[in-house]
Amino acid sequence: MPPRTVVIGVDSSTQSTKAAVTDTETGELLAVGRAPHVVTGEGGARETDPEVWWLALCDAVAAGLKESGLSPSSVVGIAVAGQQHGLVTLDRAGRPLRPALLWNDTRSAPQAAALVAELGGPEAWTARTGTVPVASMTATKWRWLRENDPSNAEATASVRLPHDFLTERLAGVAATDPGDASGTCWYSTATGAYDPDLLERLGLSVSMLPEVAATGGTRIGSLTESAAEALGLPAGIAVAAGTGDNMSAAVGLGLGGAGLLDHPVLSLGTSGTVFAASRTRPASTALSGFAGADGTYLPLACTLNCTLAVDKVASLLGLHRDDATPGGEAVLLPYLDGERTPDLPTSSGLLTGLRHDTTPQQLLGAAYEGAAFTVLRALDELLLACGLDPADPEVAGRPLRLIGGGAQGRTWVETVRRLSGRPLIVPGSGELVALGAAALAASAAGGGDPVAVAARWNEKSEDAELPAAERDTETWERIGSVLDRASEPLLGG
C-alpha cells in the first residue's frame, strides 16, 4: 500500500489563518491548525501588518501537522487562499512598508467615487474590469495611499494582495491568479490581463505587480529552503498560485467548469456574499464581476455587515445569538461598518418600527432579517448575470447552498430559509475556503483540474438538505421599503 500523501490548504482570512491538512486521494480533512490575526484601526480604518499573516501561517501549519500526527515528508503541496482586495505595499527588499489596508477599510470611498467618474461612470468600469470601484477594491486603496501617505506610496516597489504576499514568501515567485487579480479593479476580465490604461491612471506599472498564472491551481514554483525551514516542511514541494477566499470556497464546493455551474451560494461570515460559477462573463453594475480560479467567472455581491454585526447587536441586548424571534414591525439595518452592497460606505445602523410591545428578542431577529435581506436582495441580479431568468420555475427552485460560520447557526439558517423561500443545502464539508485551497495544492502537485478534484472529494460529503419554506413576503417588502426610502437621508450615500 503506497504511503499516504497530503496537501495543505491555507485560509488566510480577516481574523485568522487556518491550515487544513488534507488527504490528496480522499479529501479527508485530517487536521486544521489555527492562529489568530490582529486587526487595528478606528472609524473606517482596518489594517493588519502582513508579517502577522506570515507568522500565523507558520503557526497554523505547525499546529495542523502536529494534530494530524503525520510526518512532514507526507506533504506534497501547499496553496493559499486569502481575504480579497487588501493592499500590501513592499519595498525593494520585499518587506512591507506599512500595515496592509484590508478589504473592509472604507476610508477610500471618496477615491472610489472619483475613479468611477474619471472613467465615465459605472458602465465603463463594468465593461473593462467587470466591477465598479467601491471602497473595498484595491485600486481605490492605492489611490487613497498616494493621496494620504505619499512617502510610503513613493517608496513602494511592489504591490501585492494578501494571498500574493504569502505565496511569494512560500515560493520566492511573484504570482497571483485571475480570480484574486479580478478584485483589484486594474485587471480586465474582458482581456484576461492587467489593463495598461487603468494602471497608468493609477500610477502603477506591470513591473510592480505579480504575474498572473493561468489558474489558481497552476504550479508557480516550489517551496524555498527558507520557507521550508520556517514551516517545518520539505523544500521543493509544489506551491500553487492560490486565489481569493471566495474563489477558493467555490472550488471547495465543486463549482466551476468541471463541476456545478450557475448554482447560487450564500456565504454568511464577517461579510455576506452571494455568488455562482458561470461561463457567462458578468456585466452588471450591481455585482462584482470576478473571474473564477479555474477559468470560469464568479459574479458576486458582497455586504460588509453580516455575522459580526448581528453578534454585536446580540451583545448590546445581552442576548445569546439564538435568542431571536422574528422582528415583527421592527426593521434593523445593521450597517455598523458602512456598507458595500448597497454602496453606502459612510452609513451606520438604522432602527425603525419600534413599539411599546417590541421585545429584545424581536430586535435581535430584526438584525438577522436586515443582514440576510441585504445580501439576498442581490440574488436575482446574480442569476441574471449568469444568463438565467430568476422567474423561471426551474431557476427559482434551485437550492441555495449556505456556507460560512452563519450556516452553522439555527437562527441564520431559518432566517435565510424564511426570507428566500428556497430549498437550502448546507454542505457537510467544513472549512470550504481551506478545502478549496487544498484542491488547488493537489492540482499543482499533479492532481488535475482543482474543481474536479474537489467534486470527487465531496462525493462522500453528508450535506443537510432543507425543503423550501413559504416566503415571508411581508417582512421582505417592509425591509425593502425602509432601505429604499432611508438610503440617502438617513444612511448616507
Coordinates of C-alpha atoms in Angstrom, one line a residue:
M1 CA 0.0 0.0 0.0
P2 CA 1.5 3.4 -1.0
P3 CA 2.2 5.8 1.8
R4 CA -0.4 8.5 2.5
T5 CA 0.2 11.8 0.9
V6 CA -1.4 15.1 2.0
V7 CA -1.6 18.7 0.8
I8 CA -2.1 21.8 2.9
G9 CA -4.8 24.3 2.1
V10 CA -4.4 27.7 3.8
D11 CA -7.3 30.0 4.5
S12 CA -5.8 33.4 5.5
S13 CA -8.9 35.4 6.4
T14 CA -9.5 38.7 8.1
Q15 CA -9.4 37.3 11.7
S16 CA -7.2 34.2 11.5
T17 CA -5.3 31.7 9.5
K18 CA -6.4 28.0 9.1
A19 CA -4.2 25.3 7.7
A20 CA -6.1 22.2 6.5
V21 CA -4.1 19.0 6.3
T22 CA -6.0 17.1 3.6
D23 CA -5.6 13.6 2.2
T24 CA -4.8 14.0 -1.5
E25 CA -6.7 10.9 -2.6
T26 CA -9.9 11.1 -0.5
G27 CA -10.1 14.8 0.5
E28 CA -10.4 13.7 4.2
L29 CA -9.7 16.7 6.5
L30 CA -7.2 15.2 8.8
A31 CA -6.4 18.2 10.9
V32 CA -6.9 22.0 11.0
G33 CA -4.3 24.3 12.6
R34 CA -5.3 27.8 13.6
A35 CA -3.6 31.0 14.5
P36 CA -5.2 34.5 15.1
H37 CA -4.6 37.8 13.4
V38 CA -4.6 41.3 14.8
V39 CA -6.8 43.9 13.1
T40 CA -6.3 47.6 14.1
G41 CA -7.9 50.8 13.2
E42 CA -10.8 53.1 14.3
G43 CA -13.6 54.6 12.3
G44 CA -13.3 53.4 8.7
A45 CA -9.7 52.2 9.1
R46 CA -9.0 48.4 9.1
E47 CA -5.3 47.4 8.9
T48 CA -3.0 44.4 9.6
D49 CA 0.7 44.0 9.4
P50 CA 1.4 41.5 6.7
E51 CA 4.1 39.9 8.8
V52 CA 1.3 38.8 11.2
W53 CA -0.2 36.7 8.3
W54 CA 3.2 35.0 7.7
L55 CA 3.7 34.2 11.3
A56 CA 0.2 33.0 11.7
L57 CA 0.6 30.8 8.6
C58 CA 3.7 29.2 10.1
D59 CA 2.0 28.6 13.4
A60 CA -1.2 27.2 11.8
V61 CA 0.8 24.8 9.6
A62 CA 2.8 23.6 12.6
A63 CA -0.4 23.1 14.6
G64 CA -2.1 21.2 11.8
L65 CA 0.8 18.9 11.2
K66 CA 1.1 18.2 14.9
E67 CA -2.6 17.4 15.2
S68 CA -2.5 15.1 12.2
G69 CA 0.3 13.1 13.6
L70 CA 1.8 12.8 10.1
S71 CA 5.4 13.3 9.1
P72 CA 6.2 16.5 7.2
S73 CA 7.6 14.2 4.4
S74 CA 4.0 13.2 3.6
V75 CA 3.2 16.8 2.4
V76 CA 3.4 17.2 -1.4
G77 CA 1.8 20.6 -2.0
I78 CA 0.5 23.9 -0.4
A79 CA -1.7 26.7 -1.6
V80 CA -3.0 29.9 0.0
A81 CA -6.5 31.4 -0.3
G82 CA -6.6 34.9 1.2
Q83 CA -9.0 37.7 2.0
Q84 CA -9.6 39.7 -1.1
H85 CA -8.7 43.3 -2.1
G86 CA -6.2 44.1 0.7
L87 CA -3.4 46.4 -0.3
V88 CA 0.1 45.2 0.6
T89 CA 3.0 47.6 -0.3
L90 CA 6.6 46.3 -0.4
D91 CA 10.0 47.9 -0.6
R92 CA 12.7 46.8 -2.9
A93 CA 13.7 44.0 -0.5
G94 CA 10.2 42.6 -0.4
R95 CA 9.5 43.9 3.1
P96 CA 6.1 45.6 4.0
L97 CA 6.4 49.3 4.1
R98 CA 3.3 49.8 6.3
P99 CA 0.3 47.8 7.6
A100 CA -2.0 46.5 4.8
L101 CA -5.3 48.2 4.1
L102 CA -7.9 45.5 4.4
W103 CA -11.0 44.8 2.3
N104 CA -13.3 46.3 4.9
D105 CA -11.3 49.6 5.3
T106 CA -13.8 52.2 4.0
R107 CA -11.5 55.3 4.0
S108 CA -11.1 55.2 0.2
A109 CA -14.8 55.9 -0.5
P110 CA -14.1 59.3 -2.0
Q111 CA -11.3 57.9 -4.2
A112 CA -13.7 55.2 -5.4
A113 CA -16.3 57.8 -6.4
A114 CA -13.6 59.8 -8.2
L115 CA -12.3 56.8 -10.1
V116 CA -15.8 55.9 -11.3
A117 CA -16.3 59.5 -12.6
E118 CA -12.9 59.6 -14.3
L119 CA -13.6 56.6 -16.5
G120 CA -17.1 57.8 -17.4
G121 CA -19.4 56.0 -15.0
P122 CA -20.2 52.6 -13.7
E123 CA -20.9 51.0 -17.1
A124 CA -17.4 51.9 -18.3
W125 CA -15.8 50.1 -15.4
T126 CA -18.0 47.0 -15.8
A127 CA -17.1 46.8 -19.5
R128 CA -13.4 46.9 -18.7
T129 CA -12.9 45.1 -15.3
G130 CA -16.3 43.6 -14.6
T131 CA -16.5 45.5 -11.4
V132 CA -17.4 49.1 -10.4
P133 CA -14.9 50.5 -7.8
V134 CA -16.2 50.8 -4.3
A135 CA -14.1 51.4 -1.1
S136 CA -13.4 47.7 -0.8
M137 CA -11.4 47.4 -4.1
T138 CA -7.6 47.6 -4.2
A139 CA -7.4 50.3 -6.8
T140 CA -9.3 52.7 -4.5
K141 CA -6.9 51.9 -1.6
W142 CA -3.9 52.6 -3.8
R143 CA -5.3 55.9 -4.8
W144 CA -6.0 56.7 -1.1
L145 CA -2.5 55.8 -0.2
R146 CA -1.0 58.1 -2.8
E147 CA -3.1 61.0 -1.6
N148 CA -2.8 60.3 2.2
D149 CA 0.6 58.6 2.7
P150 CA 2.6 59.8 -0.3
S151 CA 6.0 58.9 1.2
N152 CA 5.2 55.2 1.5
A153 CA 3.4 55.2 -1.9
E154 CA 6.5 56.7 -3.5
A155 CA 8.8 54.1 -1.7
T156 CA 6.6 51.2 -2.9
A157 CA 8.5 48.9 -5.3
S158 CA 5.8 46.1 -5.4
V159 CA 2.1 45.9 -4.8
R160 CA 0.5 42.6 -3.7
L161 CA -2.8 41.2 -2.5
P162 CA -2.7 39.3 0.8
H163 CA -2.6 35.9 -0.8
D164 CA 0.0 37.1 -3.3
F165 CA 2.3 38.2 -0.4
L166 CA 2.1 34.8 1.3
T167 CA 2.5 32.8 -1.9
E168 CA 5.7 34.8 -2.7
R169 CA 7.0 34.0 0.7
L170 CA 6.4 30.3 0.0
A171 CA 7.9 30.1 -3.5
G172 CA 10.0 33.2 -3.9
V173 CA 7.9 33.9 -7.0
A174 CA 5.7 36.9 -7.6
A175 CA 2.5 35.3 -8.8
T176 CA -1.3 35.6 -8.5
D177 CA -4.3 34.1 -10.3
P178 CA -7.2 35.6 -12.4
G179 CA -9.7 35.2 -9.5
D180 CA -7.9 37.4 -6.9
A181 CA -6.5 39.7 -9.5
S182 CA -10.0 40.4 -10.8
G183 CA -10.8 42.1 -7.4
T184 CA -8.3 44.8 -7.9
C185 CA -10.1 47.0 -10.5
W186 CA -6.8 47.1 -12.5
Y187 CA -7.2 43.7 -14.1
S188 CA -9.6 43.3 -17.1
T189 CA -11.9 40.3 -17.1
A190 CA -12.6 41.3 -20.8
T191 CA -8.9 40.7 -21.8
G192 CA -7.7 38.4 -19.1
A193 CA -4.8 40.7 -18.3
Y194 CA -3.8 43.8 -16.4
D195 CA -5.4 46.9 -18.1
P196 CA -2.5 49.2 -19.1
D197 CA -4.7 52.3 -19.3
L198 CA -6.0 51.8 -15.8
L199 CA -2.5 51.2 -14.5
E200 CA -1.4 54.4 -16.0
R201 CA -4.3 56.3 -14.4
L202 CA -3.5 54.8 -11.0
G203 CA 0.3 55.4 -11.3
L204 CA 1.2 51.8 -11.3
S205 CA 3.3 49.7 -13.7
V206 CA 3.1 46.0 -14.6
S207 CA 6.6 45.6 -13.2
M208 CA 5.2 46.4 -9.7
L209 CA 2.6 43.6 -9.9
P210 CA 2.8 39.8 -9.8
E211 CA 2.5 37.7 -12.9
V212 CA -1.0 36.2 -13.4
A213 CA -1.0 32.4 -13.6
A214 CA -3.5 30.6 -15.8
T215 CA -5.4 29.2 -12.8
G216 CA -5.3 29.2 -9.0
G217 CA -4.1 25.5 -9.3
T218 CA -1.2 26.3 -11.5
R219 CA 2.2 25.3 -10.0
I220 CA 4.1 28.6 -9.9
G221 CA 7.1 27.2 -8.1
S222 CA 8.5 25.1 -5.3
L223 CA 8.8 25.7 -1.5
T224 CA 12.0 27.5 -0.9
E225 CA 14.6 26.4 1.6
S226 CA 14.0 29.3 3.8
A227 CA 10.2 28.9 3.8
A228 CA 10.6 25.2 4.3
E229 CA 12.7 25.8 7.4
A230 CA 10.1 28.3 8.8
L231 CA 7.2 25.9 8.2
G232 CA 8.8 22.6 9.0
L233 CA 8.0 21.2 5.6
P234 CA 10.2 19.6 2.9
A235 CA 11.8 22.1 0.5
G236 CA 10.7 21.6 -3.2
I237 CA 7.1 20.7 -2.7
A238 CA 4.6 22.2 -5.1
V239 CA 3.3 25.7 -4.5
A240 CA 0.1 26.7 -6.3
A241 CA -0.8 30.2 -7.4
G242 CA -3.6 30.2 -4.9
T243 CA -6.6 32.6 -5.1
G244 CA -9.0 34.8 -3.1
D245 CA -11.2 33.3 -0.4
N246 CA -14.5 33.5 -2.3
M247 CA -12.9 31.8 -5.4
S248 CA -11.5 29.1 -3.2
A249 CA -14.8 28.5 -1.5
A250 CA -16.3 28.0 -4.9
V251 CA -13.6 25.4 -5.7
G252 CA -14.2 23.7 -2.4
L253 CA -17.9 23.3 -3.3
G254 CA -17.0 21.8 -6.7
L255 CA -18.3 24.9 -8.5
G256 CA -16.7 25.6 -11.9
G257 CA -16.1 24.3 -15.4
A258 CA -15.6 20.7 -14.2
G259 CA -18.4 20.9 -11.7
L260 CA -21.6 22.8 -11.0
L261 CA -22.3 25.9 -13.0
D262 CA -24.9 28.7 -12.3
H263 CA -25.9 27.3 -8.9
P264 CA -26.1 30.1 -6.3
V265 CA -24.2 30.1 -3.0
L266 CA -24.8 32.3 0.1
S267 CA -21.9 32.7 2.5
L268 CA -22.5 34.0 6.0
G269 CA -19.3 35.2 7.6
T270 CA -17.7 38.5 8.6
S271 CA -19.1 39.6 5.3
G272 CA -22.1 38.2 3.5
T273 CA -21.7 37.1 -0.1
V274 CA -23.8 35.5 -2.8
F275 CA -22.1 34.1 -5.8
A276 CA -22.1 31.4 -8.5
A277 CA -19.6 29.9 -11.0
S278 CA -20.6 30.6 -14.6
R279 CA -19.2 30.6 -18.1
T280 CA -21.1 33.8 -18.8
R281 CA -19.0 36.9 -18.3
P282 CA -21.0 39.1 -15.9
A283 CA -21.7 42.7 -16.9
S284 CA -23.9 44.1 -14.1
T285 CA -23.0 47.3 -12.2
A286 CA -24.8 45.9 -9.2
L287 CA -22.3 43.0 -8.9
S288 CA -18.6 42.3 -8.7
G289 CA -17.9 40.5 -12.0
F290 CA -14.9 38.5 -10.8
A291 CA -13.0 35.7 -12.5
G292 CA -13.0 32.3 -11.0
A293 CA -9.9 30.4 -10.0
D294 CA -10.4 27.8 -12.8
G295 CA -11.0 29.9 -15.9
T296 CA -14.7 30.5 -15.4
Y297 CA -16.4 33.6 -13.9
L298 CA -17.6 34.3 -10.4
P299 CA -20.2 37.0 -10.3
L300 CA -20.6 38.0 -6.7
A301 CA -22.3 40.5 -4.4
C302 CA -20.8 41.3 -1.0
T303 CA -22.0 43.0 2.1
L304 CA -19.8 44.3 4.9
N305 CA -22.1 43.6 7.8
C306 CA -23.1 40.0 8.5
T307 CA -22.4 37.7 11.4
L308 CA -20.2 40.1 13.4
A309 CA -22.7 42.9 13.1
V310 CA -25.6 40.7 14.3
D311 CA -23.4 39.3 17.2
K312 CA -22.7 42.9 18.2
V313 CA -26.5 43.6 18.4
A314 CA -26.9 40.5 20.5
S315 CA -24.2 41.7 22.8
L316 CA -25.8 45.1 23.2
L317 CA -29.1 43.5 24.0
G318 CA -27.5 41.0 26.4
L319 CA -28.8 38.0 24.5
H320 CA -27.4 34.8 23.1
R321 CA -27.2 34.9 19.3
D322 CA -30.0 32.3 19.0
D323 CA -32.4 34.1 21.5
A324 CA -34.1 35.7 18.5
T325 CA -37.6 35.8 17.2
P326 CA -39.0 37.3 14.0
G327 CA -38.7 41.1 14.1
G328 CA -42.4 42.0 13.8
E329 CA -42.8 45.6 12.8
A330 CA -39.2 46.4 13.7
V331 CA -36.7 46.9 10.9
L332 CA -33.0 47.0 11.8
L333 CA -30.4 47.6 9.1
P334 CA -27.1 46.6 10.9
Y335 CA -24.8 48.6 8.8
L336 CA -22.3 49.2 11.6
D337 CA -19.2 49.4 9.5
G338 CA -20.6 51.3 6.5
E339 CA -21.9 49.1 3.6
R340 CA -20.6 47.9 0.3
T341 CA -23.9 46.5 -1.1
P342 CA -25.7 48.8 -1.4
D343 CA -22.8 51.2 -1.8
L344 CA -23.2 53.2 1.4
P345 CA -19.7 53.5 2.8
T346 CA -20.5 56.1 5.4
S347 CA -23.7 54.5 6.7
S348 CA -24.4 53.4 10.2
G349 CA -27.0 51.1 11.7
L350 CA -30.7 52.1 11.4
L351 CA -33.6 51.0 13.6
T352 CA -37.2 51.9 12.9
G353 CA -40.7 50.4 13.6
L354 CA -40.1 50.3 17.4
R355 CA -43.3 49.8 19.5
H356 CA -44.1 49.6 23.3
D357 CA -44.5 45.8 22.9
T358 CA -41.3 45.3 20.8
T359 CA -39.1 42.7 22.7
P360 CA -35.3 42.5 22.8
Q361 CA -35.7 39.1 21.0
Q362 CA -37.6 40.8 18.2
L363 CA -34.9 43.5 17.8
L364 CA -32.3 40.7 17.5
G365 CA -34.4 38.9 15.0
A366 CA -34.8 42.2 13.1
A367 CA -31.0 42.4 12.9
Y368 CA -30.8 38.9 11.4
E369 CA -33.5 39.9 8.9
G370 CA -31.8 43.1 7.9
A371 CA -28.5 41.4 7.3
A372 CA -30.0 38.4 5.4
F373 CA -32.2 40.7 3.3
T374 CA -29.3 42.9 2.3
V375 CA -27.3 40.0 0.7
L376 CA -30.4 38.0 -0.5
R377 CA -31.6 41.0 -2.5
A378 CA -28.7 40.7 -4.8
L379 CA -29.6 37.1 -5.7
D380 CA -31.9 37.9 -8.7
E381 CA -29.2 40.2 -10.1
L382 CA -26.7 37.3 -9.7
L383 CA -28.9 34.9 -11.6
L384 CA -29.4 37.4 -14.4
A385 CA -25.6 37.9 -14.6
C386 CA -25.4 34.1 -15.2
G387 CA -27.8 34.4 -18.2
L388 CA -30.7 32.9 -16.2
D389 CA -34.3 34.1 -15.7
P390 CA -35.0 34.4 -12.0
A391 CA -38.7 33.9 -12.6
D392 CA -38.2 30.6 -14.4
P393 CA -39.6 27.9 -12.1
E394 CA -36.6 25.7 -12.6
V395 CA -34.2 28.5 -11.7
A396 CA -36.3 29.7 -8.8
G397 CA -36.4 26.1 -7.5
R398 CA -32.6 25.7 -7.5
P399 CA -31.3 25.2 -3.9
L400 CA -29.3 27.8 -2.3
R401 CA -26.1 26.5 -0.8
L402 CA -25.5 28.0 2.6
I403 CA -21.9 28.2 3.8
G404 CA -19.7 30.2 6.3
G405 CA -19.9 30.4 10.1
G406 CA -23.6 31.5 10.0
A407 CA -24.6 28.3 8.2
Q408 CA -24.0 26.5 11.5
G409 CA -26.4 28.8 13.3
R410 CA -30.0 27.8 13.7
T411 CA -31.3 31.4 13.5
W412 CA -29.3 32.3 10.5
V413 CA -30.5 29.2 8.6
E414 CA -34.2 29.7 9.5
T415 CA -34.0 33.5 8.6
V416 CA -32.5 32.8 5.2
R417 CA -35.0 30.0 4.6
R418 CA -37.9 32.2 5.5
L419 CA -36.8 35.3 3.5
S420 CA -35.6 33.4 0.4
G421 CA -38.4 30.8 0.1
R422 CA -35.8 28.5 -1.5
P423 CA -34.7 25.0 -0.5
L424 CA -31.3 25.1 1.2
I425 CA -28.3 22.8 1.1
V426 CA -25.8 23.1 4.0
P427 CA -22.7 21.3 2.8
G428 CA -21.2 18.7 5.1
S429 CA -17.7 19.6 4.2
G430 CA -16.3 22.1 6.7
E431 CA -13.6 24.8 6.1
L432 CA -14.6 25.2 2.4
V433 CA -12.0 28.0 1.8
A434 CA -9.2 25.9 3.1
L435 CA -10.6 22.8 1.3
G436 CA -10.6 24.7 -1.9
A437 CA -7.0 25.8 -1.3
A438 CA -6.2 22.1 -0.7
A439 CA -7.7 21.2 -4.0
L440 CA -5.6 23.9 -5.7
A441 CA -2.5 22.5 -4.0
A442 CA -3.4 19.0 -5.1
S443 CA -3.8 20.3 -8.7
A444 CA -0.4 21.9 -8.5
A445 CA 1.1 18.6 -7.3
G446 CA -0.2 16.9 -10.4
G447 CA -3.8 16.0 -9.4
G448 CA -5.6 17.5 -12.4
D449 CA -8.4 20.1 -12.5
P450 CA -8.9 21.5 -9.0
V451 CA -12.7 21.7 -9.3
A452 CA -12.8 18.1 -10.5
V453 CA -10.6 17.2 -7.5
A454 CA -12.9 18.9 -5.0
A455 CA -16.0 17.4 -6.7
R456 CA -14.5 14.0 -6.3
W457 CA -13.7 14.7 -2.6
N458 CA -17.2 15.9 -2.0
E459 CA -18.9 12.7 -3.2
K460 CA -18.7 11.4 0.4
S461 CA -19.9 14.6 2.0
E462 CA -23.0 14.4 4.0
D463 CA -25.0 17.5 3.1
A464 CA -28.0 18.7 5.0
E465 CA -31.0 19.4 2.7
L466 CA -33.9 21.6 3.9
P467 CA -37.1 22.0 1.8
A468 CA -38.3 25.4 0.8
A469 CA -40.5 27.3 3.4
E470 CA -43.2 29.7 2.5
R471 CA -41.6 33.0 1.7
D472 CA -42.2 35.8 4.2
T473 CA -43.0 38.4 1.7
E474 CA -44.5 40.8 4.3
T475 CA -41.1 41.1 6.1
W476 CA -39.2 41.2 2.8
E477 CA -41.3 44.1 1.5
R478 CA -41.2 46.0 4.8
I479 CA -37.3 45.9 4.9
G480 CA -37.0 46.8 1.3
S481 CA -39.3 49.8 1.7
V482 CA -37.3 51.1 4.6
L483 CA -33.9 50.6 2.9
D484 CA -35.1 52.3 -0.3
R485 CA -36.6 55.3 1.5
A486 CA -33.8 55.7 4.0
S487 CA -30.7 55.3 1.9
E488 CA -29.9 58.9 1.2
P489 CA -31.3 61.0 4.2
L490 CA -30.6 58.5 7.0
L491 CA -28.0 56.0 5.9
G492 CA -25.8 58.4 3.8
G493 CA -24.7 57.9 0.3

